[in-house]
PDB file of C-alpha atoms in Angstrom:
ATOM      1  CA  MET U 116      30.644 -45.655 -49.163  1.00 47.00           C
ATOM      2  CA  GLU U 117      30.248 -49.163 -47.769  1.00 51.00           C
ATOM      3  CA  LEU U 118      28.940 -50.078 -44.789  1.00 55.00           C
ATOM      4  CA  GLY U 119      30.640 -51.579 -41.750  1.00 50.00           C
ATOM      5  CA  ASN U 120      32.435 -52.116 -37.750  1.00 52.00           C
ATOM      6  CA  GLN U 121      36.001 -52.128 -39.309  1.00 53.00           C
ATOM      7  CA  THR U 122      36.258 -52.421 -36.108  1.00 52.00           C
ATOM      8  CA  GLY U 123      35.958 -55.394 -32.933  1.00 70.00           C
ATOM      9  CA  VAL U 124      32.070 -53.440 -31.353  1.00 79.00           C
ATOM     10  CA  LYS U 125      29.263 -55.168 -32.097  1.00 87.00           C
ATOM     11  CA  VAL U 126      27.142 -54.300 -29.697  1.00 89.00           C
ATOM     12  CA  PHE U 127      26.356 -51.108 -28.541  1.00 91.00           C
ATOM     13  CA  ILE U 128      24.827 -50.959 -24.908  1.00 90.00           C
ATOM     14  CA  LEU U 129      21.754 -47.603 -24.860  1.00 89.00           C
ATOM     15  CA  GLY U 130      21.998 -45.351 -21.920  1.00 84.00           C
ATOM     16  CA  GLY U 131      18.507 -45.006 -22.093  1.00 81.00           C
ATOM     17  CA  LEU U 132      16.060 -41.899 -20.712  1.00 82.00           C
ATOM     18  CA  PRO U 133      17.706 -39.410 -18.100  1.00 76.00           C
ATOM     19  CA  ASN U 134      15.913 -39.719 -14.513  1.00 77.00           C
ATOM     20  CA  THR U 135      14.319 -42.255 -14.932  1.00 79.00           C
ATOM     21  CA  SER U 136      16.448 -45.517 -13.436  1.00 76.00           C
ATOM     22  CA  GLN U 137      15.327 -45.006  -9.981  1.00 82.00           C
ATOM     23  CA  LEU U 138      12.049 -45.727 -10.559  1.00 85.00           C
ATOM     24  CA  PRO U 139      11.694 -47.578 -14.321  1.00 85.00           C
ATOM     25  CA  ALA U 140       7.812 -49.332 -12.882  1.00 88.00           C
ATOM     26  CA  LEU U 141       6.999 -45.735 -13.671  1.00 92.00           C
ATOM     27  CA  PHE U 142       7.875 -44.380 -16.086  1.00 90.00           C
ATOM     28  CA  PHE U 143       7.098 -47.634 -18.064  1.00 92.00           C
ATOM     29  CA  LEU U 144       3.528 -47.942 -17.868  1.00 94.00           C
ATOM     30  CA  ILE U 145       3.381 -43.628 -18.658  1.00 93.00           C
ATOM     31  CA  PHE U 146       5.362 -44.551 -21.514  1.00 93.00           C
ATOM     32  CA  LEU U 147       3.491 -48.000 -22.252  1.00 95.00           C
ATOM     33  CA  VAL U 148       0.322 -45.642 -21.663  1.00 95.00           C
ATOM     34  CA  ILE U 149       1.725 -42.602 -24.141  1.00 94.00           C
ATOM     35  CA  TYR U 150       3.360 -45.382 -27.362  1.00 95.00           C
ATOM     36  CA  LEU U 151      -0.051 -46.471 -26.785  1.00 96.00           C
ATOM     37  CA  LEU U 152      -2.091 -43.673 -27.665  1.00 94.00           C
ATOM     38  CA  THR U 153       0.296 -42.484 -29.549  1.00 94.00           C
ATOM     39  CA  VAL U 154      -0.362 -45.782 -31.544  1.00 95.00           C
ATOM     40  CA  LEU U 155      -4.598 -45.939 -31.817  1.00 93.00           C
ATOM     41  CA  GLY U 156      -5.189 -41.982 -31.731  1.00 90.00           C
ATOM     42  CA  ASN U 157      -3.269 -41.849 -35.431  1.00 93.00           C
ATOM     43  CA  LEU U 158      -3.780 -44.971 -35.998  1.00 92.00           C
ATOM     44  CA  LEU U 159      -7.947 -43.888 -35.566  1.00 88.00           C
ATOM     45  CA  ILE U 160      -7.316 -40.461 -37.652  1.00 87.00           C
ATOM     46  CA  PHE U 161      -5.234 -42.341 -40.346  1.00 89.00           C
ATOM     47  CA  PHE U 162      -8.175 -44.390 -41.007  1.00 86.00           C
ATOM     48  CA  THR U 163     -11.248 -42.328 -40.277  1.00 84.00           C
ATOM     49  CA  ILE U 164     -10.071 -39.819 -42.757  1.00 85.00           C
ATOM     50  CA  SER U 165      -9.511 -42.175 -45.202  1.00 83.00           C
ATOM     51  CA  SER U 166     -12.790 -44.380 -45.230  1.00 80.00           C
ATOM     52  CA  GLU U 167     -14.152 -40.800 -45.604  1.00 79.00           C
ATOM     53  CA  ALA U 168     -14.770 -39.883 -48.858  1.00 73.00           C
ATOM     54  CA  GLN U 169     -15.012 -36.289 -48.982  1.00 77.00           C
ATOM     55  CA  LEU U 170     -12.084 -35.794 -46.567  1.00 78.00           C
ATOM     56  CA  HIS U 171      -9.081 -38.082 -48.526  1.00 77.00           C
ATOM     57  CA  ARG U 172      -9.645 -36.829 -51.582  1.00 82.00           C
ATOM     58  CA  LEU U 173      -9.118 -32.905 -49.846  1.00 87.00           C
ATOM     59  CA  PRO U 174      -5.211 -32.559 -49.988  1.00 90.00           C
ATOM     60  CA  MET U 175      -4.700 -30.921 -46.397  1.00 88.00           C
ATOM     61  CA  TYR U 176      -5.523 -34.242 -45.393  1.00 88.00           C
ATOM     62  CA  PHE U 177      -4.720 -36.144 -47.816  1.00 91.00           C
ATOM     63  CA  PHE U 178      -1.367 -34.698 -46.241  1.00 92.00           C
ATOM     64  CA  LEU U 179      -2.292 -35.773 -42.220  1.00 89.00           C
ATOM     65  CA  CYS U 180      -2.929 -39.534 -43.269  1.00 91.00           C
ATOM     66  CA  HIS U 181       0.757 -39.253 -44.587  1.00 94.00           C
ATOM     67  CA  LEU U 182       1.234 -37.067 -41.230  1.00 92.00           C
ATOM     68  CA  SER U 183      -0.570 -40.500 -39.171  1.00 92.00           C
ATOM     69  CA  PHE U 184       1.140 -43.275 -40.465  1.00 94.00           C
ATOM     70  CA  LEU U 185       4.711 -41.074 -40.193  1.00 94.00           C
ATOM     71  CA  ASP U 186       3.986 -40.631 -36.697  1.00 93.00           C
ATOM     72  CA  THR U 187       2.942 -44.304 -35.765  1.00 94.00           C
ATOM     73  CA  CYS U 188       6.045 -46.031 -37.264  1.00 95.00           C
ATOM     74  CA  LEU U 189       8.806 -42.923 -35.705  1.00 93.00           C
ATOM     75  CA  SER U 190       7.130 -43.363 -32.246  1.00 93.00           C
ATOM     76  CA  SER U 191       7.951 -46.897 -33.195  1.00 94.00           C
ATOM     77  CA  VAL U 192      11.179 -46.842 -33.814  1.00 94.00           C
ATOM     78  CA  THR U 193      12.511 -45.574 -30.474  1.00 92.00           C
ATOM     79  CA  VAL U 194      10.071 -46.436 -28.073  1.00 92.00           C
ATOM     80  CA  PRO U 195       9.382 -50.220 -28.104  1.00 92.00           C
ATOM     81  CA  LYS U 196      13.381 -51.023 -27.083  1.00 90.00           C
ATOM     82  CA  ILE U 197      12.740 -48.035 -24.451  1.00 89.00           C
ATOM     83  CA  LEU U 198       9.349 -50.055 -22.559  1.00 90.00           C
ATOM     84  CA  ALA U 199      12.136 -53.317 -22.965  1.00 88.00           C
ATOM     85  CA  GLY U 200      15.566 -51.464 -20.884  1.00 86.00           C
ATOM     86  CA  PHE U 201      12.091 -50.648 -18.337  1.00 86.00           C
ATOM     87  CA  ILE U 202      11.494 -53.880 -17.649  1.00 84.00           C
ATOM     88  CA  MET U 203      15.070 -55.264 -18.164  1.00 76.00           C
ATOM     89  CA  SER U 204      18.440 -53.127 -18.495  1.00 65.00           C
ATOM     90  CA  ARG U 205      20.017 -56.561 -20.624  1.00 63.00           C
ATOM     91  CA  ASP U 206      17.088 -55.457 -23.047  1.00 66.00           C
ATOM     92  CA  ARG U 207      19.297 -51.865 -23.263  1.00 81.00           C
ATOM     93  CA  THR U 208      21.923 -54.208 -26.212  1.00 88.00           C
ATOM     94  CA  ILE U 209      21.306 -53.465 -29.437  1.00 91.00           C
ATOM     95  CA  SER U 210      23.961 -55.052 -32.298  1.00 91.00           C
ATOM     96  CA  PHE U 211      25.939 -52.891 -34.694  1.00 92.00           C
ATOM     97  CA  THR U 212      23.619 -53.164 -37.112  1.00 92.00           C
ATOM     98  CA  GLY U 213      20.041 -52.892 -35.693  1.00 93.00           C
ATOM     99  CA  CYS U 214      21.833 -49.387 -34.911  1.00 93.00           C
ATOM    100  CA  ILE U 215      22.274 -49.153 -38.805  1.00 94.00           C
ATOM    101  CA  ILE U 216      18.322 -49.552 -39.398  1.00 95.00           C
ATOM    102  CA  GLN U 217      17.063 -48.186 -36.316  1.00 95.00           C
ATOM    103  CA  LEU U 218      19.453 -44.976 -37.472  1.00 95.00           C
ATOM    104  CA  TYR U 219      18.618 -44.863 -40.668  1.00 96.00           C
ATOM    105  CA  ALA U 220      14.601 -45.728 -40.153  1.00 96.00           C
ATOM    106  CA  PHE U 221      14.613 -43.065 -37.161  1.00 94.00           C
ATOM    107  CA  HIS U 222      16.670 -39.945 -39.194  1.00 92.00           C
ATOM    108  CA  PHE U 223      14.549 -41.681 -42.669  1.00 95.00           C
ATOM    109  CA  LEU U 224      10.572 -40.853 -41.229  1.00 95.00           C
ATOM    110  CA  ALA U 225      11.640 -37.438 -39.397  1.00 91.00           C
ATOM    111  CA  SER U 226      13.521 -35.660 -41.920  1.00 92.00           C
ATOM    112  CA  THR U 227       9.745 -37.398 -43.956  1.00 95.00           C
ATOM    113  CA  GLU U 228       7.964 -35.272 -41.689  1.00 92.00           C
ATOM    114  CA  CYS U 229      10.439 -32.342 -41.611  1.00 90.00           C
ATOM    115  CA  PHE U 230       9.034 -31.762 -45.404  1.00 94.00           C
ATOM    116  CA  LEU U 231       6.495 -33.102 -45.446  1.00 94.00           C
ATOM    117  CA  TYR U 232       5.428 -29.726 -43.626  1.00 91.00           C
ATOM    118  CA  THR U 233       6.456 -27.572 -45.229  1.00 93.00           C
ATOM    119  CA  VAL U 234       4.485 -29.457 -47.937  1.00 94.00           C
ATOM    120  CA  MET U 235       1.136 -28.924 -45.802  1.00 91.00           C
ATOM    121  CA  ALA U 236       1.521 -25.555 -44.844  1.00 90.00           C
ATOM    122  CA  TYR U 237       2.841 -24.467 -48.642  1.00 93.00           C
ATOM    123  CA  ASP U 238      -1.001 -26.548 -49.026  1.00 92.00           C
ATOM    124  CA  ARG U 239      -2.344 -23.630 -46.560  1.00 88.00           C
ATOM    125  CA  TYR U 240      -0.857 -20.926 -47.974  1.00 91.00           C
ATOM    126  CA  LEU U 241      -2.369 -21.836 -51.965  1.00 92.00           C
ATOM    127  CA  ALA U 242      -5.788 -22.498 -49.375  1.00 89.00           C
ATOM    128  CA  ILE U 243      -5.680 -19.319 -48.094  1.00 86.00           C
ATOM    129  CA  CYS U 244      -3.806 -16.562 -49.955  1.00 88.00           C
ATOM    130  CA  HIS U 245      -5.428 -18.400 -53.890  1.00 90.00           C
ATOM    131  CA  PRO U 246      -8.785 -20.124 -52.716  1.00 88.00           C
ATOM    132  CA  LEU U 247      -9.941 -20.063 -55.881  1.00 90.00           C
ATOM    133  CA  ASN U 248      -6.149 -21.139 -57.678  1.00 92.00           C
ATOM    134  CA  TYR U 249      -6.415 -23.857 -54.805  1.00 92.00           C
ATOM    135  CA  ALA U 250      -8.232 -27.023 -56.606  1.00 90.00           C
ATOM    136  CA  THR U 251      -5.818 -26.499 -59.494  1.00 91.00           C
ATOM    137  CA  LEU U 252      -2.122 -25.853 -58.306  1.00 92.00           C
ATOM    138  CA  MET U 253      -3.063 -28.388 -55.888  1.00 93.00           C
ATOM    139  CA  ASN U 254      -4.379 -31.896 -57.936  1.00 92.00           C
ATOM    140  CA  GLN U 255      -4.713 -34.222 -56.884  1.00 90.00           C
ATOM    141  CA  ARG U 256      -1.511 -35.113 -58.952  1.00 93.00           C
ATOM    142  CA  VAL U 257      -0.366 -32.210 -57.446  1.00 94.00           C
ATOM    143  CA  CYS U 258      -0.863 -33.742 -53.746  1.00 94.00           C
ATOM    144  CA  PHE U 259       0.927 -37.495 -55.140  1.00 95.00           C
ATOM    145  CA  GLY U 260       4.569 -36.020 -56.406  1.00 96.00           C
ATOM    146  CA  LEU U 261       4.457 -33.683 -53.691  1.00 96.00           C
ATOM    147  CA  ALA U 262       3.916 -37.039 -51.045  1.00 95.00           C
ATOM    148  CA  ALA U 263       6.360 -38.884 -53.655  1.00 96.00           C
ATOM    149  CA  GLY U 264       8.394 -36.118 -52.900  1.00 96.00           C
ATOM    150  CA  THR U 265       8.900 -35.978 -49.514  1.00 96.00           C
ATOM    151  CA  TRP U 266       9.292 -39.888 -48.859  1.00 97.00           C
ATOM    152  CA  LEU U 267      12.139 -39.862 -51.731  1.00 96.00           C
ATOM    153  CA  THR U 268      14.104 -37.227 -49.581  1.00 94.00           C
ATOM    154  CA  GLY U 269      13.352 -38.305 -46.910  1.00 94.00           C
ATOM    155  CA  SER U 270      15.607 -41.912 -47.559  1.00 95.00           C
ATOM    156  CA  VAL U 271      18.450 -40.143 -49.196  1.00 93.00           C
ATOM    157  CA  HIS U 272      18.861 -38.058 -46.580  1.00 91.00           C
ATOM    158  CA  ALA U 273      18.627 -40.961 -44.007  1.00 92.00           C
ATOM    159  CA  ALA U 274      20.871 -43.118 -46.545  1.00 93.00           C
ATOM    160  CA  ILE U 275      24.007 -39.955 -46.500  1.00 90.00           C
ATOM    161  CA  HIS U 276      23.734 -39.442 -42.653  1.00 89.00           C
ATOM    162  CA  THR U 277      23.439 -42.898 -42.311  1.00 93.00           C
ATOM    163  CA  SER U 278      26.743 -44.384 -44.608  1.00 92.00           C
ATOM    164  CA  LEU U 279      28.249 -41.796 -42.655  1.00 89.00           C
ATOM    165  CA  THR U 280      28.095 -42.144 -39.248  1.00 90.00           C
ATOM    166  CA  PHE U 281      28.917 -45.785 -40.109  1.00 91.00           C
ATOM    167  CA  HIS U 282      31.951 -45.763 -42.390  1.00 88.00           C
ATOM    168  CA  LEU U 283      34.245 -44.456 -39.166  1.00 87.00           C
ATOM    169  CA  SER U 284      35.685 -47.233 -36.942  1.00 87.00           C
ATOM    170  CA  TYR U 285      34.257 -48.088 -33.745  1.00 89.00           C
ATOM    171  CA  CYS U 286      37.090 -49.457 -31.509  1.00 83.00           C
ATOM    172  CA  GLY U 287      35.523 -48.558 -28.192  1.00 76.00           C
ATOM    173  CA  PRO U 288      33.996 -48.192 -25.316  1.00 84.00           C
ATOM    174  CA  ASN U 289      30.449 -49.001 -26.894  1.00 88.00           C
ATOM    175  CA  ARG U 290      27.908 -47.165 -24.469  1.00 89.00           C
ATOM    176  CA  VAL U 291      25.608 -44.965 -26.332  1.00 87.00           C
ATOM    177  CA  ASP U 292      24.636 -42.137 -23.756  1.00 84.00           C
ATOM    178  CA  TYR U 293      21.471 -42.335 -25.756  1.00 85.00           C
ATOM    179  CA  PHE U 294      17.918 -43.713 -25.816  1.00 87.00           C
ATOM    180  CA  PHE U 295      19.073 -44.711 -29.289  1.00 89.00           C
ATOM    181  CA  CYS U 296      21.070 -44.815 -32.440  1.00 91.00           C
ATOM    182  CA  ASP U 297      21.983 -41.083 -33.007  1.00 88.00           C
ATOM    183  CA  ILE U 298      24.176 -39.565 -35.136  1.00 87.00           C
ATOM    184  CA  PRO U 299      25.970 -37.256 -32.539  1.00 84.00           C
ATOM    185  CA  PRO U 300      25.856 -39.819 -29.370  1.00 86.00           C
ATOM    186  CA  LEU U 301      27.126 -42.125 -31.477  1.00 90.00           C
ATOM    187  CA  LEU U 302      30.259 -39.931 -33.831  1.00 88.00           C
ATOM    188  CA  LYS U 303      31.771 -40.007 -29.651  1.00 87.00           C
ATOM    189  CA  LEU U 304      32.538 -43.183 -29.737  1.00 88.00           C
ATOM    190  CA  ALA U 305      34.077 -43.175 -33.595  1.00 88.00           C
ATOM    191  CA  CYS U 306      38.461 -43.606 -33.562  1.00 87.00           C
ATOM    192  CA  ALA U 307      37.789 -41.134 -36.469  1.00 82.00           C
ATOM    193  CA  ASP U 308      37.812 -38.032 -37.070  1.00 84.00           C
ATOM    194  CA  THR U 309      34.036 -36.334 -37.462  1.00 85.00           C
ATOM    195  CA  SER U 310      34.616 -33.654 -38.416  1.00 85.00           C
ATOM    196  CA  VAL U 311      32.895 -33.798 -42.220  1.00 84.00           C
ATOM    197  CA  ASN U 312      30.179 -36.128 -39.746  1.00 83.00           C
ATOM    198  CA  HIS U 313      29.870 -33.126 -38.034  1.00 81.00           C
ATOM    199  CA  THR U 314      30.563 -30.032 -41.189  1.00 84.00           C
ATOM    200  CA  VAL U 315      26.942 -32.198 -43.039  1.00 81.00           C
ATOM    201  CA  ILE U 316      25.625 -31.966 -39.859  1.00 78.00           C
ATOM    202  CA  LEU U 317      25.649 -27.832 -40.128  1.00 75.00           C
ATOM    203  CA  ALA U 318      25.168 -28.176 -43.349  1.00 78.00           C
ATOM    204  CA  ASN U 319      21.740 -30.696 -42.626  1.00 75.00           C
ATOM    205  CA  ILE U 320      20.068 -27.924 -40.049  1.00 69.00           C
ATOM    206  CA  GLY U 321      21.430 -24.627 -41.807  1.00 68.00           C
ATOM    207  CA  PHE U 322      19.796 -26.165 -45.252  1.00 77.00           C
ATOM    208  CA  VAL U 323      17.364 -28.806 -45.022  1.00 81.00           C
ATOM    209  CA  ALA U 324      16.220 -28.168 -41.117  1.00 80.00           C
ATOM    210  CA  ALA U 325      16.280 -24.338 -41.426  1.00 80.00           C
ATOM    211  CA  GLY U 326      15.329 -23.991 -44.258  1.00 85.00           C
ATOM    212  CA  CYS U 327      12.148 -25.727 -44.476  1.00 88.00           C
ATOM    213  CA  PHE U 328      12.540 -24.324 -41.112  1.00 86.00           C
ATOM    214  CA  MET U 329      11.714 -21.248 -43.125  1.00 88.00           C
ATOM    215  CA  LEU U 330       9.824 -21.712 -45.878  1.00 91.00           C
ATOM    216  CA  ILE U 331       6.519 -22.968 -43.401  1.00 90.00           C
ATOM    217  CA  CYS U 332       7.447 -19.067 -40.938  1.00 87.00           C
ATOM    218  CA  VAL U 333       7.837 -17.533 -44.909  1.00 91.00           C
ATOM    219  CA  SER U 334       4.191 -19.626 -45.460  1.00 90.00           C
ATOM    220  CA  TYR U 335       2.853 -18.310 -42.640  1.00 87.00           C
ATOM    221  CA  GLY U 336       3.705 -14.691 -42.874  1.00 87.00           C
ATOM    222  CA  TYR U 337       1.771 -14.493 -46.325  1.00 89.00           C
ATOM    223  CA  ILE U 338      -0.783 -15.958 -44.629  1.00 87.00           C
ATOM    224  CA  ALA U 339      -1.401 -14.294 -41.460  1.00 83.00           C
ATOM    225  CA  ALA U 340      -1.239 -11.065 -44.223  1.00 85.00           C
ATOM    226  CA  ALA U 341      -4.254 -12.074 -45.577  1.00 84.00           C
ATOM    227  CA  ILE U 342      -6.517 -13.124 -43.227  1.00 81.00           C
ATOM    228  CA  LEU U 343      -6.009  -9.867 -41.918  1.00 79.00           C
ATOM    229  CA  LYS U 344      -7.682  -8.620 -44.669  1.00 79.00           C
ATOM    230  CA  ILE U 345     -10.473 -11.164 -44.430  1.00 73.00           C
ATOM    231  CA  GLN U 346     -13.386  -8.444 -43.682  1.00 73.00           C
ATOM    232  CA  THR U 347     -15.542 -10.298 -41.296  1.00 74.00           C
ATOM    233  CA  THR U 348     -14.331 -12.016 -38.115  1.00 74.00           C
ATOM    234  CA  GLN U 349     -16.167 -15.154 -39.017  1.00 72.00           C
ATOM    235  CA  GLY U 350     -14.423 -15.753 -41.873  1.00 67.00           C
ATOM    236  CA  ARG U 351     -10.707 -14.739 -40.516  1.00 72.00           C
ATOM    237  CA  HIS U 352     -11.051 -17.667 -37.400  1.00 73.00           C
ATOM    238  CA  ARG U 353     -12.180 -20.355 -40.100  1.00 68.00           C
ATOM    239  CA  ALA U 354      -9.102 -19.228 -42.198  1.00 67.00           C
ATOM    240  CA  PHE U 355      -6.834 -19.241 -38.827  1.00 72.00           C
ATOM    241  CA  SER U 356      -8.537 -22.109 -37.592  1.00 68.00           C
ATOM    242  CA  THR U 357      -7.158 -24.709 -40.519  1.00 63.00           C
ATOM    243  CA  CYS U 358      -4.132 -23.492 -39.069  1.00 70.00           C
ATOM    244  CA  SER U 359      -3.011 -23.315 -36.485  1.00 73.00           C
ATOM    245  CA  ALA U 360      -3.279 -26.878 -35.760  1.00 69.00           C
ATOM    246  CA  HIS U 361      -0.257 -26.853 -37.930  1.00 72.00           C
ATOM    247  CA  LEU U 362       1.935 -23.975 -36.525  1.00 76.00           C
ATOM    248  CA  THR U 363       1.197 -26.104 -33.537  1.00 76.00           C
ATOM    249  CA  VAL U 364       3.000 -28.984 -34.300  1.00 78.00           C
ATOM    250  CA  VAL U 365       5.989 -27.828 -36.554  1.00 81.00           C
ATOM    251  CA  ILE U 366       6.379 -25.179 -34.261  1.00 79.00           C
ATOM    252  CA  LEU U 367       6.651 -28.473 -31.095  1.00 78.00           C
ATOM    253  CA  TYR U 368       8.699 -30.303 -33.462  1.00 82.00           C
ATOM    254  CA  TYR U 369      11.331 -27.725 -35.306  1.00 79.00           C
ATOM    255  CA  GLY U 370      13.027 -26.781 -31.948  1.00 74.00           C
ATOM    256  CA  PRO U 371      13.735 -29.625 -30.587  1.00 73.00           C
ATOM    257  CA  PRO U 372      16.613 -31.526 -32.865  1.00 73.00           C
ATOM    258  CA  MET U 373      17.385 -27.593 -34.207  1.00 71.00           C
ATOM    259  CA  PHE U 374      19.387 -27.141 -30.520  1.00 71.00           C
ATOM    260  CA  ILE U 375      20.335 -30.774 -30.618  1.00 68.00           C
ATOM    261  CA  TYR U 376      22.230 -31.344 -34.217  1.00 66.00           C
ATOM    262  CA  MET U 377      23.497 -28.118 -34.038  1.00 67.00           C
ATOM    263  CA  PHE U 378      24.937 -27.931 -30.931  1.00 68.00           C
ATOM    264  CA  PRO U 379      26.352 -31.777 -31.317  1.00 62.00           C
ATOM    265  CA  SER U 380      28.748 -31.216 -27.624  1.00 60.00           C
ATOM    266  CA  SER U 381      25.936 -30.237 -25.305  1.00 59.00           C
ATOM    267  CA  SER U 382      24.795 -33.078 -22.643  1.00 59.00           C
ATOM    268  CA  ASP U 383      23.427 -36.017 -23.371  1.00 58.00           C
ATOM    269  CA  SER U 384      20.673 -35.396 -21.155  1.00 60.00           C
ATOM    270  CA  THR U 385      20.056 -32.397 -22.701  1.00 65.00           C
ATOM    271  CA  HIS U 386      20.193 -33.698 -25.757  1.00 67.00           C
ATOM    272  CA  GLY U 387      18.039 -36.543 -24.262  1.00 68.00           C
ATOM    273  CA  THR U 388      15.033 -34.695 -22.718  1.00 73.00           C
ATOM    274  CA  LEU U 389      14.245 -32.629 -25.684  1.00 76.00           C
ATOM    275  CA  ALA U 390      14.535 -35.331 -27.742  1.00 78.00           C
ATOM    276  CA  VAL U 391      12.351 -36.850 -26.355  1.00 82.00           C
ATOM    277  CA  PHE U 392       9.331 -33.296 -27.082  1.00 79.00           C
ATOM    278  CA  TYR U 393      10.085 -34.392 -31.128  1.00 80.00           C
ATOM    279  CA  THR U 394      10.279 -37.907 -30.930  1.00 85.00           C
ATOM    280  CA  ILE U 395       7.707 -39.912 -28.639  1.00 88.00           C
ATOM    281  CA  ILE U 396       5.218 -36.572 -27.134  1.00 86.00           C
ATOM    282  CA  THR U 397       4.679 -34.673 -30.528  1.00 86.00           C
ATOM    283  CA  PRO U 398       3.472 -37.769 -32.476  1.00 90.00           C
ATOM    284  CA  MET U 399       1.343 -38.225 -29.156  1.00 90.00           C
ATOM    285  CA  LEU U 400       0.222 -34.968 -29.144  1.00 86.00           C
ATOM    286  CA  ASN U 401      -1.063 -34.822 -33.119  1.00 84.00           C
ATOM    287  CA  PRO U 402      -3.761 -36.381 -32.841  1.00 84.00           C
ATOM    288  CA  PHE U 403      -5.414 -34.378 -30.289  1.00 82.00           C
ATOM    289  CA  ILE U 404      -4.293 -31.089 -31.830  1.00 80.00           C
ATOM    290  CA  TYR U 405      -6.267 -31.721 -35.492  1.00 73.00           C
ATOM    291  CA  THR U 406      -8.739 -33.452 -33.902  1.00 71.00           C
ATOM    292  CA  LEU U 407      -9.630 -30.742 -31.222  1.00 65.00           C
ATOM    293  CA  ARG U 408      -9.078 -28.442 -33.546  1.00 65.00           C
ATOM    294  CA  ASN U 409     -10.442 -28.958 -36.632  1.00 71.00           C
ATOM    295  CA  LYS U 410     -14.093 -30.040 -37.386  1.00 73.00           C
ATOM    296  CA  GLU U 411     -14.372 -31.686 -40.197  1.00 76.00           C
ATOM    297  CA  VAL U 412     -12.336 -34.211 -38.594  1.00 77.00           C
ATOM    298  CA  LYS U 413     -14.435 -34.113 -35.382  1.00 76.00           C
ATOM    299  CA  LYS U 414     -17.372 -35.236 -38.280  1.00 77.00           C
ATOM    300  CA  ALA U 415     -15.906 -38.035 -39.497  1.00 75.00           C
ATOM    301  CA  LEU U 416     -14.588 -39.888 -35.773  1.00 75.00           C
ATOM    302  CA  SER U 417     -18.955 -39.527 -34.980  1.00 77.00           C
ATOM    303  CA  LYS U 418     -19.716 -41.172 -38.203  1.00 73.00           C
ATOM    304  CA  TRP U 419     -16.977 -43.803 -37.766  1.00 69.00           C
ATOM    305  CA  PHE U 420     -17.852 -44.052 -33.914  1.00 70.00           C
ATOM    306  CA  SER U 421     -22.159 -43.922 -34.790  1.00 71.00           C
ATOM    307  CA  GLY U 422     -23.058 -46.980 -35.066  1.00 56.00           C
ATOM    308  CA  PRO U 423     -23.559 -49.910 -37.839  1.00 50.00           C
ATOM    309  CA  SER U 424     -26.985 -48.235 -39.086  1.00 47.00           C
ATOM    310  CA  VAL U 425     -24.481 -45.031 -40.514  1.00 46.00           C
ATOM    311  CA  LEU U 426     -22.510 -47.474 -41.996  1.00 44.00           C
ATOM    312  CA  GLN U 427     -24.811 -48.989 -44.120  1.00 48.00           C
ATOM    313  CA  ASP U 428     -27.114 -45.399 -44.662  1.00 49.00           C
ATOM    314  CA  ARG U 429     -23.284 -45.069 -46.263  1.00 45.00           C
TER     315      ARG U 429
END
């Protein structure tokens, strides 16, 4: 399926974030701080785990490295353009080609993260429900295969949606009432029948996002049952602490996009507000959630900042 604009629309105008036009300088500072915290926090976790031999060989932290990298990239797809729009209104324009790239990059990273959360839940399920066989079932080869599978599936998933979206004709208007190029607001501008696109979106939510979410819920159902069987309070607390961070992130990540894509006719301001959570806020919170609730990451970070003497000893 060929991509290409069959009409005269060469540039889209992004509407920006809702309810921010009155105080652009204030919101610029807020989102700049959020973006810096997101990038620095996720890169800090990524390099800390990568440099700690005892951590990056463990499956949970191997997948956490991928999550940190995804969050850094996902935030970078949307936030810089938002910041530019706060400074100069003309920077809210985006070329037709740029819109294609942004939509593909966003859905590639977001769907890959969706699949990665499912893999991380499966990893926790094996670690808690099958601890004796965990090292065999989740060996290095399996970890690399699962990680590669999430990236490959995410790229194919994004390519399908991008192709379907930009195969349509766009004859104007060219104002996207959203803060980045996404499928629901773009379909409203199409000068063609979008029924196939809406069907694919619903199928996507039904079989992909909701399917992943259900698999995660089933995994945690088994995990909860296994935790309740642990005799000691300390053992139950330790098992729960390894899963609570992941479960918190999953709830924050899955809720908003499922509403947005299952109810595309809802107001763009509602979609924009919800999208901020899983595209901007959740990537910022992930480093804090995993760091504050994980003793191993705390220890690795303390070694990272403890000074050159410790690094030499290592």
